[in-house]
PDB file of C-alpha atoms in Angstrom:
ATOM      1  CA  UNK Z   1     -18.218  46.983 -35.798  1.00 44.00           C
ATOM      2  CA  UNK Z   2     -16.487  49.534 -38.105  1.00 51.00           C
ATOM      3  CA  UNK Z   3     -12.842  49.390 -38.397  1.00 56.00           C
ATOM      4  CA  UNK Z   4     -10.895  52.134 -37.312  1.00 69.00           C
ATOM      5  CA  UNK Z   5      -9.253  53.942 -40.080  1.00 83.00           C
ATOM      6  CA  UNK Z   6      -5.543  54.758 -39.118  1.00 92.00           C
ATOM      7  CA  UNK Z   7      -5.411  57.473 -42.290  1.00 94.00           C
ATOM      8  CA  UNK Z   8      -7.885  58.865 -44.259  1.00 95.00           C
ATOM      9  CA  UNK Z   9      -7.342  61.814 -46.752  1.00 94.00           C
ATOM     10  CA  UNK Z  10     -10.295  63.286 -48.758  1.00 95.00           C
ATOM     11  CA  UNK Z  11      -9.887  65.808 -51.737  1.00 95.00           C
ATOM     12  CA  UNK Z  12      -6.334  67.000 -50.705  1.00 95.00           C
ATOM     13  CA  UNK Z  13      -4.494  69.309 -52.837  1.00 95.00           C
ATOM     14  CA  UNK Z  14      -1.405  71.288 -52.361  1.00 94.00           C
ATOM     15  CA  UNK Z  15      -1.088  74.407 -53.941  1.00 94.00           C
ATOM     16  CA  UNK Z  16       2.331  76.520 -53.473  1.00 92.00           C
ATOM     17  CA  UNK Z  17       2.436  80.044 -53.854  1.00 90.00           C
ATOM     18  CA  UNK Z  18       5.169  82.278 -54.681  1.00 87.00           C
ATOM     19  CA  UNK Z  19       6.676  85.649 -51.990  1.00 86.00           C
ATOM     20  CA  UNK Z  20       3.682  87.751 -52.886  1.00 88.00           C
ATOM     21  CA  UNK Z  21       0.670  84.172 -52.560  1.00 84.00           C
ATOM     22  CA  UNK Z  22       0.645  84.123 -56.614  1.00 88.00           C
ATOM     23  CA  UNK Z  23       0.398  80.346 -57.732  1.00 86.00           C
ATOM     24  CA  UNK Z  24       3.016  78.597 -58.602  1.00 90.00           C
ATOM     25  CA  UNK Z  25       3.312  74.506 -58.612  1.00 89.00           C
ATOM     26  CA  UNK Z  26      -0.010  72.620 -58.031  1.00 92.00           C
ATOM     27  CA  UNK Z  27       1.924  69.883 -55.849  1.00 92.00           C
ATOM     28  CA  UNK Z  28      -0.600  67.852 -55.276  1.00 93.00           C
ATOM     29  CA  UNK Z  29      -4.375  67.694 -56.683  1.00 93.00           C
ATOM     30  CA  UNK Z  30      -7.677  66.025 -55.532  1.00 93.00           C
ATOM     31  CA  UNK Z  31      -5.959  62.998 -53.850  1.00 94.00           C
ATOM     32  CA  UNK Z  32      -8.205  60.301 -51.910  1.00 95.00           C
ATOM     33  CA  UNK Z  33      -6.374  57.804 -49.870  1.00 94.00           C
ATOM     34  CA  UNK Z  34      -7.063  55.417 -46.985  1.00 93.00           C
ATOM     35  CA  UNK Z  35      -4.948  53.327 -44.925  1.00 94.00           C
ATOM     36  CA  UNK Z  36      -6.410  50.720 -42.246  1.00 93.00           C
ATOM     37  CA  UNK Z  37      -5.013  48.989 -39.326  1.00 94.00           C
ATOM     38  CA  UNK Z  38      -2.417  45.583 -40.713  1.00 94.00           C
ATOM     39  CA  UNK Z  39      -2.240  47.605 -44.378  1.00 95.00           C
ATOM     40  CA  UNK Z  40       0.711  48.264 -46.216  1.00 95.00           C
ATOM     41  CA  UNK Z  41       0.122  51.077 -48.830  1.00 95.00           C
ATOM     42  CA  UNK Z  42       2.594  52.644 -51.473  1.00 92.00           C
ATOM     43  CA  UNK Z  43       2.447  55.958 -52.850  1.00 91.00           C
ATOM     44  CA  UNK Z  44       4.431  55.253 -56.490  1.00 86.00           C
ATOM     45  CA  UNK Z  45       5.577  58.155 -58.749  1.00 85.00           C
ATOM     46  CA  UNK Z  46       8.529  59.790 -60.608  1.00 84.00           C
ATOM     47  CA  UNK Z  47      11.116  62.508 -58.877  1.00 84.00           C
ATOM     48  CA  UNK Z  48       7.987  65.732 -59.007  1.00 85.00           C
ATOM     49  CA  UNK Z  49       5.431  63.597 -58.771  1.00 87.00           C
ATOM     50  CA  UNK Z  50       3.899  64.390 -55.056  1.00 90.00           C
ATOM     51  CA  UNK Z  51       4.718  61.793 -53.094  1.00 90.00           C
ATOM     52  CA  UNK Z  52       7.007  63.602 -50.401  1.00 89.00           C
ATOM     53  CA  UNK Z  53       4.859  66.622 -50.006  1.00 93.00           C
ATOM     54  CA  UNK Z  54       1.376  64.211 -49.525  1.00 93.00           C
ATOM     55  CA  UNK Z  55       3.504  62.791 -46.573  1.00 92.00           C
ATOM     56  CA  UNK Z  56       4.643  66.006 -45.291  1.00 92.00           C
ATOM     57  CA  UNK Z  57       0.867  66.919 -45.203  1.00 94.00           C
ATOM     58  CA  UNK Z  58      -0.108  63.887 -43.595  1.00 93.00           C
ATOM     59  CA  UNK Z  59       2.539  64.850 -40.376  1.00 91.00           C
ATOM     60  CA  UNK Z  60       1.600  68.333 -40.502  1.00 92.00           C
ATOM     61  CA  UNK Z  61       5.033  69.687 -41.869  1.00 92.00           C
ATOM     62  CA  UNK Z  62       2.710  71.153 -44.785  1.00 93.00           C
ATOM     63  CA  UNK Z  63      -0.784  72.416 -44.821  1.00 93.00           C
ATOM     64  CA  UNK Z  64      -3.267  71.573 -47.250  1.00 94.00           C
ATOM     65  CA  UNK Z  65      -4.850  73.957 -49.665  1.00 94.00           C
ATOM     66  CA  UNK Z  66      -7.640  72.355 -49.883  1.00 95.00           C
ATOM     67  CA  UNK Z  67      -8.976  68.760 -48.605  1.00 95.00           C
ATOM     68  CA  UNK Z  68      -9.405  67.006 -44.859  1.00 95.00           C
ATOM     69  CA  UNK Z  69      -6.746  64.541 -43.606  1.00 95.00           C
ATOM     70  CA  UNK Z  70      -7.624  62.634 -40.236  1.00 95.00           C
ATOM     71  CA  UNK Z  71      -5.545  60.369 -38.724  1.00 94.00           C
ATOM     72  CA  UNK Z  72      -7.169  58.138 -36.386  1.00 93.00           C
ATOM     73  CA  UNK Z  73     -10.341  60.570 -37.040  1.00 91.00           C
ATOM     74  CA  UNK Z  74      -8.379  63.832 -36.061  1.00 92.00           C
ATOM     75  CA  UNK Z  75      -6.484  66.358 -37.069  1.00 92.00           C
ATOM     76  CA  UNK Z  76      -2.763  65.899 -37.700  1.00 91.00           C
ATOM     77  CA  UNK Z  77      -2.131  68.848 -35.654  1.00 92.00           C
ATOM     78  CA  UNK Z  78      -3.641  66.687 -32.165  1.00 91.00           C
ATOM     79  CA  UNK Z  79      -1.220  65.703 -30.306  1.00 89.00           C
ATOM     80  CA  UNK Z  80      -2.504  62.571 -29.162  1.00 89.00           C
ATOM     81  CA  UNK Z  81      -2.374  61.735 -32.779  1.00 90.00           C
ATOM     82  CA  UNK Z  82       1.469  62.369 -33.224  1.00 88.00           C
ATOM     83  CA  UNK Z  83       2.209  60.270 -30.012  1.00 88.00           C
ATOM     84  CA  UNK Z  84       0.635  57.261 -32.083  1.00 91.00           C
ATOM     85  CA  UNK Z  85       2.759  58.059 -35.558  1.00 92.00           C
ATOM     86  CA  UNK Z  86       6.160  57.211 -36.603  1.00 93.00           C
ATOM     87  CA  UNK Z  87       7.616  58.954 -39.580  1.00 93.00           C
ATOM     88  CA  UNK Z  88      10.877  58.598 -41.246  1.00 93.00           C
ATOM     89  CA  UNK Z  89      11.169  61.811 -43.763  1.00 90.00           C
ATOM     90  CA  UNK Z  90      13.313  61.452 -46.812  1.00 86.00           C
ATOM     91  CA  UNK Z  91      16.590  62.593 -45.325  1.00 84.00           C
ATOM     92  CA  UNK Z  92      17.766  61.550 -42.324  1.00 80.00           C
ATOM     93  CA  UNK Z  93      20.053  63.912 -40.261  1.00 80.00           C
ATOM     94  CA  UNK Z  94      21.313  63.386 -36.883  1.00 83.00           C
ATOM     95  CA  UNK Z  95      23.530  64.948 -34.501  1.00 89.00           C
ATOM     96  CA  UNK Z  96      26.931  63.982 -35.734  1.00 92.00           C
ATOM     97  CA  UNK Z  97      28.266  63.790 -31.919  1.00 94.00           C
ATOM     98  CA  UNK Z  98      26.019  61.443 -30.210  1.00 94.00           C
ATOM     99  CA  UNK Z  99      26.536  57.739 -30.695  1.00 95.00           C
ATOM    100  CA  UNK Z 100      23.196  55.985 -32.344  1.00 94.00           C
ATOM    101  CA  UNK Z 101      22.913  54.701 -28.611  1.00 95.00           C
ATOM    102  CA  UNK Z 102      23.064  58.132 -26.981  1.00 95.00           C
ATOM    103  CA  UNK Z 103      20.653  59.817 -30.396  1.00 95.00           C
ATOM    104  CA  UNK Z 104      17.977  56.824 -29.452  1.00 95.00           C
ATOM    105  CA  UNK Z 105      17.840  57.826 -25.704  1.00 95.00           C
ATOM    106  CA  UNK Z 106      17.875  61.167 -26.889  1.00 94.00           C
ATOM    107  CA  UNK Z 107      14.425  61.055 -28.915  1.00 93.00           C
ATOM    108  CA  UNK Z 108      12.952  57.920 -26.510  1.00 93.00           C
ATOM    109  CA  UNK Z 109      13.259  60.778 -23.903  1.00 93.00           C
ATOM    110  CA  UNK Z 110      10.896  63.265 -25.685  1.00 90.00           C
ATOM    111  CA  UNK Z 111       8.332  60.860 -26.444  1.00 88.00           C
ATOM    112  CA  UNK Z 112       8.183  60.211 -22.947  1.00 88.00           C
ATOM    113  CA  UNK Z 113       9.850  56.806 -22.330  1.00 88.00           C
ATOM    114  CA  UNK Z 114      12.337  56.750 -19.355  1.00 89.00           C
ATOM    115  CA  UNK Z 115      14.405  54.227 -17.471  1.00 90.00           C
ATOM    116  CA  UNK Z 116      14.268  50.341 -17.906  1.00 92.00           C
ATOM    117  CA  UNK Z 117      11.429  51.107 -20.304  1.00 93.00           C
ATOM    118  CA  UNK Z 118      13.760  53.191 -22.258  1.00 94.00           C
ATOM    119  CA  UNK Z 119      16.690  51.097 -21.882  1.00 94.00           C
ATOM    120  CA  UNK Z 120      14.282  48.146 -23.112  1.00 95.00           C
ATOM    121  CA  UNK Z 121      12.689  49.841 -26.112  1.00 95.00           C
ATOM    122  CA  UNK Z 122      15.878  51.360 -27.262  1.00 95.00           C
ATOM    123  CA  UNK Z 123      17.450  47.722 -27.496  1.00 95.00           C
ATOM    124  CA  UNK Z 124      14.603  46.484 -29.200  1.00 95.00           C
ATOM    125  CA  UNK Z 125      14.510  48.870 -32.227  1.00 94.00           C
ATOM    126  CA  UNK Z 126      18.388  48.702 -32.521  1.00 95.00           C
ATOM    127  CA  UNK Z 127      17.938  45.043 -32.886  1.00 94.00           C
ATOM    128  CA  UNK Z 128      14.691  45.441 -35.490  1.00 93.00           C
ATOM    129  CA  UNK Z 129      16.941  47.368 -37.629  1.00 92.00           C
ATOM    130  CA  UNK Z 130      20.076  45.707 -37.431  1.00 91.00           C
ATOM    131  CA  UNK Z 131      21.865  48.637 -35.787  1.00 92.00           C
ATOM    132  CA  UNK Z 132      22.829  46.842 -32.651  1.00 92.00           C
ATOM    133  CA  UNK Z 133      27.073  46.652 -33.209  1.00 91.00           C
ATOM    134  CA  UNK Z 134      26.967  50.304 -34.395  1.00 91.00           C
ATOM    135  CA  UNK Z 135      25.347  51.476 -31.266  1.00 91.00           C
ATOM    136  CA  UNK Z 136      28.239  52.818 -29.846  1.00 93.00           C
ATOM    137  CA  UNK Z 137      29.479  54.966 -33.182  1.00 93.00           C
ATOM    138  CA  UNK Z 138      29.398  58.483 -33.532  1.00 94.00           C
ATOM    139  CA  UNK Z 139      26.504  59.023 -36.116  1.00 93.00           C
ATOM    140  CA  UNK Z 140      29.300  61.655 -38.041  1.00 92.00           C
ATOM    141  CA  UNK Z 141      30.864  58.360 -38.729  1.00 93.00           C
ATOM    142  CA  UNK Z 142      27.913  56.403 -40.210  1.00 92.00           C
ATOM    143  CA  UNK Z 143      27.307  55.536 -43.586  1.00 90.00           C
ATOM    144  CA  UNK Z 144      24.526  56.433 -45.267  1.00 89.00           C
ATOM    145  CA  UNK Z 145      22.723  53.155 -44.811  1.00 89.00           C
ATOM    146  CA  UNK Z 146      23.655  53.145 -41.434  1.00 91.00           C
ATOM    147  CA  UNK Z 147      21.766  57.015 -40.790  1.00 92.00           C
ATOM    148  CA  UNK Z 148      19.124  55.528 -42.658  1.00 92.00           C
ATOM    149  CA  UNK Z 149      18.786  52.462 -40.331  1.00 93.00           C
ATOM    150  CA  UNK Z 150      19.189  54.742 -37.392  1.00 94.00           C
ATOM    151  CA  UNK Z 151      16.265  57.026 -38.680  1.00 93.00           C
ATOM    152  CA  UNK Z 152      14.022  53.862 -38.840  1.00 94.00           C
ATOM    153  CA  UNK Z 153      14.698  52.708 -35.287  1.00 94.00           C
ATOM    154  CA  UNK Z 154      14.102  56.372 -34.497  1.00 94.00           C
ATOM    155  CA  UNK Z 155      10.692  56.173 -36.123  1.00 94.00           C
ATOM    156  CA  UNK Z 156       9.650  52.863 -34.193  1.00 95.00           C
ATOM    157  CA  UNK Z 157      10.660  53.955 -30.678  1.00 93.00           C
ATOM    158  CA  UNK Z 158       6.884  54.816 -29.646  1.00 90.00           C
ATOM    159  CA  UNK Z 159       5.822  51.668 -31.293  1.00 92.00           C
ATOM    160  CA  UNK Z 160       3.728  53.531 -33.643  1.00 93.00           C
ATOM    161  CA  UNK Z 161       0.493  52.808 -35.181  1.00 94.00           C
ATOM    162  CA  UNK Z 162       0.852  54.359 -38.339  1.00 95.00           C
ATOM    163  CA  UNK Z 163       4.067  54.718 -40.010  1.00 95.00           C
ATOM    164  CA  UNK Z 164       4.963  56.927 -42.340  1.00 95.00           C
ATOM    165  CA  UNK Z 165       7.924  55.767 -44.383  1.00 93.00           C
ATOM    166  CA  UNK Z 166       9.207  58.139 -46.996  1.00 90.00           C
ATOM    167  CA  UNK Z 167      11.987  56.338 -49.334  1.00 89.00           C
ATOM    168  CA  UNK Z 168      13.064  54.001 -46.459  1.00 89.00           C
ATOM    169  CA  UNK Z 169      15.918  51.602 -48.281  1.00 88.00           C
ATOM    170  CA  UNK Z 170      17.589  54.645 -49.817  1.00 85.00           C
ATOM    171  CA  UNK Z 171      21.200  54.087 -49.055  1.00 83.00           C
ATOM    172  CA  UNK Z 172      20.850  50.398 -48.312  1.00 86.00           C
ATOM    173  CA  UNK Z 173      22.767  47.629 -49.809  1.00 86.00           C
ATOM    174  CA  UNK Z 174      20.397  44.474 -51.053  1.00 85.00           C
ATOM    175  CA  UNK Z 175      21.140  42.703 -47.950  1.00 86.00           C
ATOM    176  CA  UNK Z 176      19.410  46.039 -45.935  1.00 87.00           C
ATOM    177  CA  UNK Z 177      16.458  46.018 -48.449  1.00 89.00           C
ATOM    178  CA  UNK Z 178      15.304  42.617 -47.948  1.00 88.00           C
ATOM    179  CA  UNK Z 179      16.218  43.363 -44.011  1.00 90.00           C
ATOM    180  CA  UNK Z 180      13.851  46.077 -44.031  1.00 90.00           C
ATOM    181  CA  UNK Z 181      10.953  45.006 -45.986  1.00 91.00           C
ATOM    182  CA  UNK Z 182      10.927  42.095 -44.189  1.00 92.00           C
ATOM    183  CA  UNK Z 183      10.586  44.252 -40.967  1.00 93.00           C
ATOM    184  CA  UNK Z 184       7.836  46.186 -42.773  1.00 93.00           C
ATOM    185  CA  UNK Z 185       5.657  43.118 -42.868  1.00 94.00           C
ATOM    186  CA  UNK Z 186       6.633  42.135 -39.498  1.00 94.00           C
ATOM    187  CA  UNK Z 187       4.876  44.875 -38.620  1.00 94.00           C
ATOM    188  CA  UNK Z 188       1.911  45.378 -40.459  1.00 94.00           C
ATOM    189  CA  UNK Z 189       1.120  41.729 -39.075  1.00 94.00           C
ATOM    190  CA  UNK Z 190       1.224  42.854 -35.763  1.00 93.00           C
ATOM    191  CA  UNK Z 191      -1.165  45.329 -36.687  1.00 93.00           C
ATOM    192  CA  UNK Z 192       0.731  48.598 -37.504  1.00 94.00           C
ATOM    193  CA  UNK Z 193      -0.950  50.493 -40.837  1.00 95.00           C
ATOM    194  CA  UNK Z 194       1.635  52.015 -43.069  1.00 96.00           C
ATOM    195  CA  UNK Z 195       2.505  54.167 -45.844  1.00 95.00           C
ATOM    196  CA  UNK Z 196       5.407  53.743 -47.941  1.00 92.00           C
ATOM    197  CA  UNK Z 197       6.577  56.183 -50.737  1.00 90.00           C
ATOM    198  CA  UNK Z 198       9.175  55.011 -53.020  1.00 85.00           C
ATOM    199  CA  UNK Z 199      10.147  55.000 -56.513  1.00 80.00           C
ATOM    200  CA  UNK Z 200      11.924  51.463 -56.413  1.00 79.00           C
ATOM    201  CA  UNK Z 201       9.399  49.508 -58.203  1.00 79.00           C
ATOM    202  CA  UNK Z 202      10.316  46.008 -56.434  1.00 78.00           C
ATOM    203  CA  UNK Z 203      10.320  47.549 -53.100  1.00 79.00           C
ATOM    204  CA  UNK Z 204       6.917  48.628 -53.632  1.00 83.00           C
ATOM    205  CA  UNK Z 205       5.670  45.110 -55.548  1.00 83.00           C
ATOM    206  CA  UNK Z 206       7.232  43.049 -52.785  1.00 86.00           C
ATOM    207  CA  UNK Z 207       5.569  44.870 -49.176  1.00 90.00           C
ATOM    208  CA  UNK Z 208       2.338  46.533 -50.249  1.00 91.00           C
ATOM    209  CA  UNK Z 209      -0.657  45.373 -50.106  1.00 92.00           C
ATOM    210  CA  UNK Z 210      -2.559  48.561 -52.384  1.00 92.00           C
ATOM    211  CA  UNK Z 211      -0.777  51.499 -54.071  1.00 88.00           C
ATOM    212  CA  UNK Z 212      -1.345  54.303 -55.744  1.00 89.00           C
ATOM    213  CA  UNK Z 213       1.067  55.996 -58.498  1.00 87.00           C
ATOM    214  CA  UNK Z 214       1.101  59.513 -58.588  1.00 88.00           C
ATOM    215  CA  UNK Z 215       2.015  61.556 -61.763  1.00 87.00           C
ATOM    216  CA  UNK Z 216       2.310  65.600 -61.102  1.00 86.00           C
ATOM    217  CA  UNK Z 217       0.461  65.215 -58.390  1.00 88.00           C
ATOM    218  CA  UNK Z 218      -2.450  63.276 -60.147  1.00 89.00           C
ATOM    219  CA  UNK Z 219      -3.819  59.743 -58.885  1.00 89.00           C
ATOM    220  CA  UNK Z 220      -3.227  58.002 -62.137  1.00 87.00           C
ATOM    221  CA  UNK Z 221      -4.448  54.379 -61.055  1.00 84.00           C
ATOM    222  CA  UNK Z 222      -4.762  53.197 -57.214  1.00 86.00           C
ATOM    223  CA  UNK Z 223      -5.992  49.541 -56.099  1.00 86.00           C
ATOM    224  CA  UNK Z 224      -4.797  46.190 -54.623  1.00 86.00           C
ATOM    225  CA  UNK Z 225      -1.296  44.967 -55.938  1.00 84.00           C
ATOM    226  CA  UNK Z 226      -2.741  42.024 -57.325  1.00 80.00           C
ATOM    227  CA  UNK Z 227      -5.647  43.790 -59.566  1.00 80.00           C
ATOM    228  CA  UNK Z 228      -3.060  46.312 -60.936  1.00 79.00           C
ATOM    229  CA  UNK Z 229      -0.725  43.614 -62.227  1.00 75.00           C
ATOM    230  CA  UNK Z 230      -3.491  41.078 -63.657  1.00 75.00           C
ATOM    231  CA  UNK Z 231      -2.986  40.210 -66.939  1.00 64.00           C
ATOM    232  CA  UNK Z 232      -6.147  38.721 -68.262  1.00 63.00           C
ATOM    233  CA  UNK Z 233      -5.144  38.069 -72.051  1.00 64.00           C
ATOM    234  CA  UNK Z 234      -1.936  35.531 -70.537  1.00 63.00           C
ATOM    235  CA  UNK Z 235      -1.719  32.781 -68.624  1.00 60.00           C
ATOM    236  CA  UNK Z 236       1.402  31.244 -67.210  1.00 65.00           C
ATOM    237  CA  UNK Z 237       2.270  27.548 -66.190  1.00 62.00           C
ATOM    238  CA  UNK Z 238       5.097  26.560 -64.177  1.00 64.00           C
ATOM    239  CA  UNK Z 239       6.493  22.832 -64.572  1.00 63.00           C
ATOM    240  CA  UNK Z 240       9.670  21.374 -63.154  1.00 66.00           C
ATOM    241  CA  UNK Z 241      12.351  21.257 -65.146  1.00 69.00           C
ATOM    242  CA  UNK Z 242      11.898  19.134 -68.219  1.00 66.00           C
ATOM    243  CA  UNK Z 243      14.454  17.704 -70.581  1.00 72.00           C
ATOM    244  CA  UNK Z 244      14.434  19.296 -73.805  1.00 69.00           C
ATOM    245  CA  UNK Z 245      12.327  16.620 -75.778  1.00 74.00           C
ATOM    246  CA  UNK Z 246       9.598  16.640 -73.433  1.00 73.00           C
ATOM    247  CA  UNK Z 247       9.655  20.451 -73.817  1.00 68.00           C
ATOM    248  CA  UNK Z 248       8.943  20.174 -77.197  1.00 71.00           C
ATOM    249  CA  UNK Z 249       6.229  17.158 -76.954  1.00 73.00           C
ATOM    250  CA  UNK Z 250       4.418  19.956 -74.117  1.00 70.00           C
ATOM    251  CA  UNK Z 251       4.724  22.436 -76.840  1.00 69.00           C
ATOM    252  CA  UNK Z 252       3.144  20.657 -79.437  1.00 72.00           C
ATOM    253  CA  UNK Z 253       0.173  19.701 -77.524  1.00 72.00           C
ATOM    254  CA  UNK Z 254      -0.519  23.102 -76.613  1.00 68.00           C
ATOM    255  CA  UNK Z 255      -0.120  24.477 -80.145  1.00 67.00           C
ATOM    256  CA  UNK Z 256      -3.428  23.816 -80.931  1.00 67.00           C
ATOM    257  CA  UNK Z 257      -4.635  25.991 -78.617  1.00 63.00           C
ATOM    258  CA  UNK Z 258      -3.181  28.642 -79.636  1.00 65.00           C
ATOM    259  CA  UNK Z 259       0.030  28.871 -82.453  1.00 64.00           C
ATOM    260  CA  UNK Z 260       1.318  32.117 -80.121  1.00 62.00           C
ATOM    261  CA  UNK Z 261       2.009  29.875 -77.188  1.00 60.00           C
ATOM    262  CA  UNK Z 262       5.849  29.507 -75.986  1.00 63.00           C
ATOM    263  CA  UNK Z 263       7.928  28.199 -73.286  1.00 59.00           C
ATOM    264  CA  UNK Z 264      10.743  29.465 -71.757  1.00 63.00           C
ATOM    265  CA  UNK Z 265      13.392  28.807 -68.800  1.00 61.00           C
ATOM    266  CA  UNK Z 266      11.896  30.024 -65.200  1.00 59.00           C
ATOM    267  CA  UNK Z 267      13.995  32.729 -64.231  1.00 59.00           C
ATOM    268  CA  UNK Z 268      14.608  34.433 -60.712  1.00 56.00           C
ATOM    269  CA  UNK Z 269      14.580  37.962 -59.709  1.00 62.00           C
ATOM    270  CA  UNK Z 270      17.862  39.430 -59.796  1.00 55.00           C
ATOM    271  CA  UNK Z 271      17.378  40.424 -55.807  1.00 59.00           C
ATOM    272  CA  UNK Z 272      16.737  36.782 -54.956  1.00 64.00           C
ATOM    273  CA  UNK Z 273      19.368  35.240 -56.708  1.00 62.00           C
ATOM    274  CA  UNK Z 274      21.749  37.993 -55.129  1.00 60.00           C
ATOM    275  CA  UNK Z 275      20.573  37.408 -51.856  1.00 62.00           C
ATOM    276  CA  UNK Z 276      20.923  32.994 -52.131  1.00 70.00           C
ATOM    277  CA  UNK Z 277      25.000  33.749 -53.618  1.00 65.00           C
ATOM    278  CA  UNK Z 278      25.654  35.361 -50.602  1.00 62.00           C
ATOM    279  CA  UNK Z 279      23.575  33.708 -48.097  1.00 72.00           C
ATOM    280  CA  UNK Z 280      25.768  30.241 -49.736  1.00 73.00           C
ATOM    281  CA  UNK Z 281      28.768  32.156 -49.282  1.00 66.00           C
ATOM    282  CA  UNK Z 282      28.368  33.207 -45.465  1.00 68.00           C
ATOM    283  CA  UNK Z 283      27.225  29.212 -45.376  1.00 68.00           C
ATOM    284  CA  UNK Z 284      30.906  28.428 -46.900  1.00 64.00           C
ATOM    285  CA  UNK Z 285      32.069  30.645 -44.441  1.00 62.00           C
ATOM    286  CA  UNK Z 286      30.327  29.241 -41.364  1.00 57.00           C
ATOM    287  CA  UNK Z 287      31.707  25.486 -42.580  1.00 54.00           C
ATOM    288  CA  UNK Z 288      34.978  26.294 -43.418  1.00 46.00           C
TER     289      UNK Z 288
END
């Protein structure tokens, strides 16, 4: 049995015009791209590159010049397809006057959730996104991480199954980042397909399953994480930690192999080792 395909773009290009339909920017060009049910994906490129205006096709904000996007197999303009989507656009914006509380209840409401379902869901997603002792804050007074965490729990009040995620950790401290790419997975186990567009590098390495990295609009390469980042012509061992004799004596036994061979210390990830200093310091804290 054929699975279902949650996204599937063909030949999409996006061609804008200037007042009088004279082309201007080629936005996008000939772009292929497929997401399926459990899939992360991640849409890589510099600032220009087409990454925001692909997504903006893909919930019918913009219209293709040329190409087919079907979500689900149909149009983006069906509404039985938006009722299954979640999309978080680049910007967040809220109304400055409700409380993140009163702004969930507000959107739950038009997508047609109501009562103790409402109440339920809305608790949920404030929880998923680590929002729940801000609920009660006037979104004027949130930070920019904050808006950004609201706008996710905004985006996963249908429980969605595609989600459309354009720059989701802008604004967010480390601590946020690892909170939300660990929700990203969470999610794509359960079954959810998404898309991700970022240009943070790690963000992309650490969550996506397959990517593609756009350049003026261009597909320059596109496959699974692990295939991109292959390097055939190296190989790398990792040993415990050895005293720096037995270094040496490991050294000169591989020499013969080849004279270009090295060792050096392991080292971590600058977000990990960020992340275990302060996880050891709210430990301290906990203790003390």
């Amino acid at each position: 049995m054929a699975v279902e395909r949650c996204l599937e773009a063909t030949g999409v290009s996006k061609q804008y015009t200037d007042f009088w339909g004279r082309p201007t920017v080629l936005a996008v060009e000939a772009l292929d791209l497929v997401v399926a049910p459990g899939e992360v994906v991640g849409l890589l490129g510099p600032n220009g590159s087409g990454k925001s205006t692909t997504v903006k096709m893909l919930v019918d904000l913009l219209r293709p010049s040329r190409g087919s996007i079907r979500l689900f197999g149909r149009s983006p303009r069906d509404p039985l397809v938006k009722a299954r989507l979640g999309y978080l656009p680049e910007e967040s914006c809220g109304y400055p006057y409700l409380t993140g509380l009163e702004t969930l209840h507000f959107y739950g409401r038009l997508q047609g959730l109501d009562g103790s379902r409402l109440t339920a869901r809305v608790a949920t997603v404030l929880d998923e996104v680590g929002l729940r002792a801000g609920r009660e804050r006037r979104v004027g007074q949130y930070s920019k991480g904050m808006q950004r965490r609201l706008g996710l729990a905004q985006a996963l009040l249908g429980q969605p199954a595609l989600l459309l995620l354009d720059e989701p950790t802008s604004g967010l401290d480390p601590l946020g980042r690892r909170d939300v790419k660990a929700l990203i997975r969470r999610l794509a186990a359960a079954g959810s397909a998404v898309l991700l567009s970022s240009h943070l590098l790690a963000e992309v390495e650490d969550v996506c399953d397959r990517l593609l990295i756009l350049h003026r609009g261009r597909t320059l390469a596109s496959g699974a994480v692990g295939d991109l980042l292959r390097q055939p012509q190296g190989l790398r061992a990792t040993l415990p930690q050895l005293a720096p004799e037995r270094a040496a004596e490991l050294l000169a036994a591989i020499r013969p192999l080849d004279e270009a061979a090295t060792t050096e210390p392991l080292i971590s990830r600058l977000e990990a080792y960020f992340l275990a200093v302060v996880a050891a310091a709210g430990a301290e804290g906990r203790d003390a």
